[in-house]
Coordinates of C-alpha atoms and ligand atoms in Angstrom, one line a residue:
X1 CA -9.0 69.9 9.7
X2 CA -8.3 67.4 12.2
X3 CA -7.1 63.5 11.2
X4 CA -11.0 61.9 11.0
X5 CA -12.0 64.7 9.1
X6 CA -9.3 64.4 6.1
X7 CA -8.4 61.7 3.9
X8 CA -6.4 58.4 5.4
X9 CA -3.1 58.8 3.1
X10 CA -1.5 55.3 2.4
X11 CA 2.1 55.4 1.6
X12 CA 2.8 51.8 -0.4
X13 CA 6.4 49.9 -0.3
X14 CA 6.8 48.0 -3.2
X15 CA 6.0 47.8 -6.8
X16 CA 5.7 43.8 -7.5
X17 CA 3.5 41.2 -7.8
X18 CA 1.3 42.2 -4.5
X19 CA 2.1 46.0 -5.0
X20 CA 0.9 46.5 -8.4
X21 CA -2.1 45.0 -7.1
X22 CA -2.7 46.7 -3.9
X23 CA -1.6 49.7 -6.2
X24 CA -4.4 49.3 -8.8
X25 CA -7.1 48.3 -6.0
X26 CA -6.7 51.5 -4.3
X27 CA -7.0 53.7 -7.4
X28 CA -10.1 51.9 -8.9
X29 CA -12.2 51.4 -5.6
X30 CA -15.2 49.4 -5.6
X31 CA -16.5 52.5 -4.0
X32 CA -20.0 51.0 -4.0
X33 CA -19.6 47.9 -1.9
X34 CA -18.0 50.1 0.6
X35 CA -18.4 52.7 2.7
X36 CA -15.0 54.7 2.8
X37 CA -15.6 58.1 4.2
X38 CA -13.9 59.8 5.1
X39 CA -11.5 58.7 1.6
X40 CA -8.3 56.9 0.9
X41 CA -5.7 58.4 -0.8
X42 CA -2.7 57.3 -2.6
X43 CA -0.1 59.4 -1.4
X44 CA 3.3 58.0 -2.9
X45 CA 4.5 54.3 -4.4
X46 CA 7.8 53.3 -3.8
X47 CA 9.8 51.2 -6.1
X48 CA 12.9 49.4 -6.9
X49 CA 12.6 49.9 -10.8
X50 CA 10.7 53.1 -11.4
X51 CA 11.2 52.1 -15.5
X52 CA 9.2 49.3 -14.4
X53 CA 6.7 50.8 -12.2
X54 CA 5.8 53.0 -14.4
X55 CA 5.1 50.2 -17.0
X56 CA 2.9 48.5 -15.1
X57 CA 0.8 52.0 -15.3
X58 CA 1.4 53.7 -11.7
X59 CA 1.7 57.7 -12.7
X60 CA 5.1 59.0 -12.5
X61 CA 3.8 61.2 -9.8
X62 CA 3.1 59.0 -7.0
X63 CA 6.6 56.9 -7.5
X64 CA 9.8 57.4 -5.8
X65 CA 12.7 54.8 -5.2
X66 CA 13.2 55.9 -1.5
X67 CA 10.7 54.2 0.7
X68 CA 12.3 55.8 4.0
X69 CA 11.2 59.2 2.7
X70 CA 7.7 57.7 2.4
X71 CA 7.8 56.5 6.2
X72 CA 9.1 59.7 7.4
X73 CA 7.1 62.4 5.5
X74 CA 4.3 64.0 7.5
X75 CA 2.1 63.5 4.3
X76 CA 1.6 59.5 4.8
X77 CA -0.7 58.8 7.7
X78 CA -0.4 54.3 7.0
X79 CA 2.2 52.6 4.8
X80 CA 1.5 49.6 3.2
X81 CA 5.0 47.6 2.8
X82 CA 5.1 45.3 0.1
X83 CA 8.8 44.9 -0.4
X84 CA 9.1 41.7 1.1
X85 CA 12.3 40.3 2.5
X86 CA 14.4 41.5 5.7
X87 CA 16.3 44.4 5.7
X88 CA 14.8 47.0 4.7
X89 CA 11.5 46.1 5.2
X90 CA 12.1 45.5 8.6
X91 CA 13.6 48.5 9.8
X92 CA 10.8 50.6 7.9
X93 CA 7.7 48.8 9.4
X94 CA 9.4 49.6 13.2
X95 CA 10.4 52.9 12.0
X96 CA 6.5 53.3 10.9
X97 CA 5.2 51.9 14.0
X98 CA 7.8 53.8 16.6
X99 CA 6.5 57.2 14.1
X100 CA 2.7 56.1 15.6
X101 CA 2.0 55.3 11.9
X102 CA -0.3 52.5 11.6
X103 CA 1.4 49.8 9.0
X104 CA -0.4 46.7 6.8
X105 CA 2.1 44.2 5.5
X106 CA 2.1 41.4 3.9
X107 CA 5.9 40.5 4.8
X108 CA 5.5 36.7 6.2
X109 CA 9.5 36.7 6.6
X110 CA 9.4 39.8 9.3
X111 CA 6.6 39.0 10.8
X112 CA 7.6 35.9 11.7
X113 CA 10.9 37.0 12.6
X114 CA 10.2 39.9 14.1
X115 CA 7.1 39.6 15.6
X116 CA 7.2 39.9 19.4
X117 CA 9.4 43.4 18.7
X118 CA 6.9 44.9 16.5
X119 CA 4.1 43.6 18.6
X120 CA 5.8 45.1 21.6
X121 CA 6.1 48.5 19.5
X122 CA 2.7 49.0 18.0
X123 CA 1.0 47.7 21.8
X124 CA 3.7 50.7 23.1
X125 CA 2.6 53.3 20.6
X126 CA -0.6 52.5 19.8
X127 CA -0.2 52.2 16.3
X128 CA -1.8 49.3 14.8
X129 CA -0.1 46.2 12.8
X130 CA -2.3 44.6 10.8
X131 CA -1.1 41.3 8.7
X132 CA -3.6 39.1 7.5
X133 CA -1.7 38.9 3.7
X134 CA 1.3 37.0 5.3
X135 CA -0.6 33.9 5.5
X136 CA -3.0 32.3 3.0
X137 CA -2.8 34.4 0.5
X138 CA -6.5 35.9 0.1
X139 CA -7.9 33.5 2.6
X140 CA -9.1 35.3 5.3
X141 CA -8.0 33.4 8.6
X142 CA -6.0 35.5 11.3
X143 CA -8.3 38.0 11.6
X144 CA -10.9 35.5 12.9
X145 CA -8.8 33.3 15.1
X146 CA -8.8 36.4 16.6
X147 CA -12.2 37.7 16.4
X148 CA -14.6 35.4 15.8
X149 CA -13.1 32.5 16.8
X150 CA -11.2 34.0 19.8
X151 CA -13.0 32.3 22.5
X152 CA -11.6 29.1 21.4
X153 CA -8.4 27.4 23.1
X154 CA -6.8 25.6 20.3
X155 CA -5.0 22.9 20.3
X156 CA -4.1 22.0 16.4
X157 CA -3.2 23.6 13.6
X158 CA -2.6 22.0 10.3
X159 CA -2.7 23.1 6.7
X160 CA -1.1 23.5 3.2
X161 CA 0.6 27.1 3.4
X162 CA 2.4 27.7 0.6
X163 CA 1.1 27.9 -3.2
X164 CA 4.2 27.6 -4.8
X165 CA 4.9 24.0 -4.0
X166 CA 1.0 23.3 -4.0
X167 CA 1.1 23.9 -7.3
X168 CA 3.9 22.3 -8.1
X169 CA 3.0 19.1 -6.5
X170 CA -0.2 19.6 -8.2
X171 CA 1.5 19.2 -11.3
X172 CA 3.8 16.7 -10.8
X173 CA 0.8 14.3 -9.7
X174 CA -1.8 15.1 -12.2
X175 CA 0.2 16.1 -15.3
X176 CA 3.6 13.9 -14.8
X177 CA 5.3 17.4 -15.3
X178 CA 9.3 17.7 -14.2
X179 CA 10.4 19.1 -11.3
X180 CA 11.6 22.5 -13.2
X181 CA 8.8 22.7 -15.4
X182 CA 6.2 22.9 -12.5
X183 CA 8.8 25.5 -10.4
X184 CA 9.1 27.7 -13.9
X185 CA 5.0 27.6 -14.0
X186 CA 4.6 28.4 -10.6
X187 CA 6.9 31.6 -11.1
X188 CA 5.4 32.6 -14.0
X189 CA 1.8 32.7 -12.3
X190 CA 3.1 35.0 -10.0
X191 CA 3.4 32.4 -6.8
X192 CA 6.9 31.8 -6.2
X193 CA 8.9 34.0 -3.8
X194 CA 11.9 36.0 -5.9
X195 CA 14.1 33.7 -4.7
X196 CA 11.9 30.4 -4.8
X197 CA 14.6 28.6 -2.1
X198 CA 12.4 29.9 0.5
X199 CA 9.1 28.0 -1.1
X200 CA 11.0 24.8 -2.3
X201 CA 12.6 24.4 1.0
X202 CA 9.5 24.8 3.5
X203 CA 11.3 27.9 4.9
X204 CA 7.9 30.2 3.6
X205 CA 5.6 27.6 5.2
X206 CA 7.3 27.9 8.1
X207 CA 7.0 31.2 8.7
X208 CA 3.4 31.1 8.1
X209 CA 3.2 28.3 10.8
X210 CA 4.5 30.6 13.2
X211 CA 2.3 33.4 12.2
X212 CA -0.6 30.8 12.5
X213 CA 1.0 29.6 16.1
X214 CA 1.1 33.1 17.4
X215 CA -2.8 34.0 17.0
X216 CA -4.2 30.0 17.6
X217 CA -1.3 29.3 20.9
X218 CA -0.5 32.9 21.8
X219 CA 3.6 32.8 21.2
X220 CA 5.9 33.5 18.4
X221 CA 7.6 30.3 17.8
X222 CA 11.1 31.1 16.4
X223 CA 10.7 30.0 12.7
X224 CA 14.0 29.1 12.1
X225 CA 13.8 26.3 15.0
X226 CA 10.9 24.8 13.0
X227 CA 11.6 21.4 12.0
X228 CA 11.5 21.9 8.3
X229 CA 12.1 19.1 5.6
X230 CA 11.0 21.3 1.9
X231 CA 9.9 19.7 -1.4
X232 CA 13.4 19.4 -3.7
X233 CA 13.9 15.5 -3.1
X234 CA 10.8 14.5 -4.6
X235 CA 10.8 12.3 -6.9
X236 CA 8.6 11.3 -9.9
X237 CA 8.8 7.6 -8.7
X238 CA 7.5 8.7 -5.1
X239 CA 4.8 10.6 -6.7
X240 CA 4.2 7.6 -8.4
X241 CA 4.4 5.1 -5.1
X242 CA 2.1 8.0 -3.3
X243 CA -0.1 7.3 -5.9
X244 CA -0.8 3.5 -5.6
X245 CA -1.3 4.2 -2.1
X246 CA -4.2 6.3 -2.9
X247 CA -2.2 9.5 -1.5
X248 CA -0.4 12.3 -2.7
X249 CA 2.5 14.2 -1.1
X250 CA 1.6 17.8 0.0
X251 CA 3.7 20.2 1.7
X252 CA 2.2 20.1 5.3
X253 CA 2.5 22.7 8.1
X254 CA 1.4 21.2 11.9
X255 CA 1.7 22.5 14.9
X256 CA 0.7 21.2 18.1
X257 CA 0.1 22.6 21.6
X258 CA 1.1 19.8 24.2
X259 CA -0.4 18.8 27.3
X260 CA 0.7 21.2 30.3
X261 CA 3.1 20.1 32.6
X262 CA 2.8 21.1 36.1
X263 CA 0.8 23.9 35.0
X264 CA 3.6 25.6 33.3
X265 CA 3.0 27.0 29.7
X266 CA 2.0 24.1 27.3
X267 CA 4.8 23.3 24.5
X268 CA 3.9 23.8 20.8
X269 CA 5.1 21.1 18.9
X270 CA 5.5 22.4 14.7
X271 CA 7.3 20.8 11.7
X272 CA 7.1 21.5 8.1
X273 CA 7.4 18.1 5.9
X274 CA 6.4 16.6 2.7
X275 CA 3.5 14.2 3.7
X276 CA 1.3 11.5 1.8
X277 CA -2.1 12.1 2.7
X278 CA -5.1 10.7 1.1
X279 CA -5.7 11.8 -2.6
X280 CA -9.3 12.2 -1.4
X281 CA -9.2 13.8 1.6
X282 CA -9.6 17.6 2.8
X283 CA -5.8 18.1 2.6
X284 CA -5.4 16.2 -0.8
X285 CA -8.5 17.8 -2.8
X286 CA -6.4 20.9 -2.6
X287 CA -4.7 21.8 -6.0
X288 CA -2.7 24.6 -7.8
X289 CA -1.8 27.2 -5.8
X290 CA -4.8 27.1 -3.5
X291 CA -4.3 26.7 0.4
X292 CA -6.0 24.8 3.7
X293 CA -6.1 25.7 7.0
X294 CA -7.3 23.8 9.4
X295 CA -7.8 24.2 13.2
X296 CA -9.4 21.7 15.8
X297 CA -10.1 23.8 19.3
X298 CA -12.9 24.0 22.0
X299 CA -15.5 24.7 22.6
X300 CA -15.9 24.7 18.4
X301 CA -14.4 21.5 17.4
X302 CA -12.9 21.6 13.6
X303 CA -13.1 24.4 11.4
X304 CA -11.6 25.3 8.2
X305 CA -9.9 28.1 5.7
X306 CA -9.7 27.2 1.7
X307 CA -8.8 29.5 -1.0
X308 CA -6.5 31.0 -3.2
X309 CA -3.2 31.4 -1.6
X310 CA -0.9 33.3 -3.0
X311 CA -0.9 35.5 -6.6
X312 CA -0.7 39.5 -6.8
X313 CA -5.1 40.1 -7.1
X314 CA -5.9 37.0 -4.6
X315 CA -3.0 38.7 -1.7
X316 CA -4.5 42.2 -2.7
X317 CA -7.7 41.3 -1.3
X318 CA -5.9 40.7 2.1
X319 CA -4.1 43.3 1.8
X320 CA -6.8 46.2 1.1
X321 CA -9.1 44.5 3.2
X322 CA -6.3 45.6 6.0
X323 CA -6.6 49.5 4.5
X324 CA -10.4 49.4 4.8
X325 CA -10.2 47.8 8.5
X326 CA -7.7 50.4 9.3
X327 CA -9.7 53.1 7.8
X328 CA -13.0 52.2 9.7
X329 CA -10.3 52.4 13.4
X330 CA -9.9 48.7 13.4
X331 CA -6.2 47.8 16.0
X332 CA -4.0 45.1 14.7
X333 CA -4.5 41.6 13.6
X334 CA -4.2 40.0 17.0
X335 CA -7.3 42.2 18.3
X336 CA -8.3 40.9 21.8
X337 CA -5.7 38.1 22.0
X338 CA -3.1 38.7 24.9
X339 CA 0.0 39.9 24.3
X340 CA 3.0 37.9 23.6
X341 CA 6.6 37.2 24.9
X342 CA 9.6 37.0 22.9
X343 CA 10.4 34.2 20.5
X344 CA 9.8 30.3 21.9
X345 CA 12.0 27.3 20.6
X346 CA 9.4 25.0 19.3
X347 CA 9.3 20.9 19.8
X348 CA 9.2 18.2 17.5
X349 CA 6.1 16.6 17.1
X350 CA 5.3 12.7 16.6
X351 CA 4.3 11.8 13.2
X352 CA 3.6 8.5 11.4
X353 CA 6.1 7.5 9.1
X354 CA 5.2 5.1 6.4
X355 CA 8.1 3.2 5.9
X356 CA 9.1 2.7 2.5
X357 CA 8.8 4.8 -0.7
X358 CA 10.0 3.6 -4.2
X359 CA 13.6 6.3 -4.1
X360 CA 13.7 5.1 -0.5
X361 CA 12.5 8.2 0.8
X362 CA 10.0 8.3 4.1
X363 CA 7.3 10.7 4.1
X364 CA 5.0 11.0 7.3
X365 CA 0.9 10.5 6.9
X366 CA -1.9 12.4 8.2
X367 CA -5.3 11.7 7.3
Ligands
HSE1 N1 5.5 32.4 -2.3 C1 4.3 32.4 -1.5 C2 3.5 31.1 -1.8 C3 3.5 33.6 -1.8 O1 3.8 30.4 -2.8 O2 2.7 30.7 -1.0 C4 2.3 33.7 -0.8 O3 2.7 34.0 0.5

């Protein structure tokens, strides 16, 4: 039986939030909306807490706690790594990729870190890397920056990237809720990463930025050069001064390509910052843990992404969407674009910075 003939057997990292999910999507197919010959199977579940896996209702039969065993095996023909984190995700989505194993992810962290080695991997083997869960949630936007919209050179990028502190900010404007109270609600709905430092200190939307950077400017800016300011010194009374301004504060990702100099490669400007924007505006309609994307290029002007952006079902829809794409011979998430170098430091970029807030605090605004 030769490969297109049999089954496409999925080997998935990760039993949490995302994995359950992916986990549950690919055992109860909407087999009607899609054409899937020839099959997906299920072929093995790796978890941290079997106890727990099991609880959540995957069969006892699929689960093992070592995900290496799932990469290696000659029964696993894609994995699907929902671990999150570095180490081992990491090593286990170059491992897959080296093996000629095509991988999905939704890993924003390694991506972002990692990406010009990975890229360099799956272009080398042939393997594809698909990734469209690591930013926006379910909102489907780096598969057409580099499909649909690929004959576009872009020059701005701009959006809300993270749910967690959406929906926290959310909260704190329209229900006067505490600090902790909103960051205790946004873990409970499943938003927040498992250590929520990452969301509250702009170091998740910053990541996503560079993912974002890589498929609109064609480079991997290294994330941790980003200039980053995250969410924690907030407070109520700056809400409150946003507020009679007719703004709110949102957790904004830009990024910038400059003008070329001498023909040399243009410099992408990026930072992550709390920013007022107006309570009516594109940016400021969007609440809970919903995010924006938005990107202003030639020869098509503005367009936007909206949607849910982060939760275990609204990822999954990324995420499964990857399987099918894969299934059907789709390559990796960057499709045509040209290949990339190795990580670039990014610049600052020049924002307007209102000058006083009630805590004395300065936020930039964007309109
Ligand atoms: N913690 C992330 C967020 C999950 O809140 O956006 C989705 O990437």
């Amino acid at each position: 039986m030769s490969a297109r003939d049999r089954p496409l057997r999925v080997a998935v990292l990760g039993a949490g939030t995302v994995g359950r999910e992916v986990v549950r999507g690919l055992l109860e197919p909407q087999g009607d909306l899609v054409d899937r010959a020839p099959g997906i199977e299920l072929v093995g579940v790796a978890a941290r807490d079997l106890g727990k896996a099991m609880a959540s209702g995957i069969a006892e039969s699929l689960l093992t706690d070592g995900p290496a065993h799932l990469v290696a095996s000659p029964e696993s023909d894609m994995i699907v790594e929902l671990m999150g984190g570095d180490e081992p995700a990491h090593t286990l989505i170059a491992a897959a990729l080296s093996a000629g194993k095509a991988v999905v992810t939704a890993n924003k962290h390694v991506i972002a870190h990692y990406g010009p080695e990975l890229e360099a991997i799956a272009r080398r083997t042939g393997a594809a890397l698909r990734f469209e869960a690591a930013v926006g949630g379910g909102i489907p936007v780096l598969g057409p920056l580099a499909t649909d919209l690929a004959a576009n050179r872009f020059t701005h990028v701009r959006g809300i990237v993270n749910g967690t502190t959406n929906f926290m900010l959310s909260a704190m404007h329209e229900r006067n809720q505490g600090y902790a109270g909103a960051l205790a609600d946004a873990q409970a709905a499943g938003y927040a990463e498992a250590d929520p430092t990452a969301d509250v200190e702009g170091i998740d939307a910053a990541n996503k930025l560079a993912i974002l950077a890589r498929l609109a400017f064609g480079a991997w800016l290294d994330p941790d050069s980003i200039e980053r300011v995250g969410i924690t010194g907030i407070s109520a009374e700056d809400i409150g001064g946003a507020a009679g301004a007719g703004r709110v504060l949102k957790l904004v990702a830009q990024a910038q390509a400059q003008a070329q100099v001498d023909g040399g490669a243009a410099e992408i400007g990026a930072v992550v910052a709390p920013t007022a924007v107006p309570a009516t505006g594109s940016l400021g309609r969007v609440g809970g843990g919903n995010n924006r994307i938005e990107l202003e290029g030639e020869p098509i002007g503005r367009v936007a992404f909206e949607g849910p952006g982060a939760g275990g079902r609204a990822t999954s829809s990324a995420v499964l969407a990857d399987v099918l794409a894969l299934a059907r011979g789709a390559g990796s998430t960057w499709g045509v674009l040209k290949p990339a170098g190795g990580l670039v430091r990014p610049g600052a970029m020049d924002l307007a910075t209102p000058t006083r807030y009630p805590s004395g605090a300065r936020y930039p605004e964007v309109d």
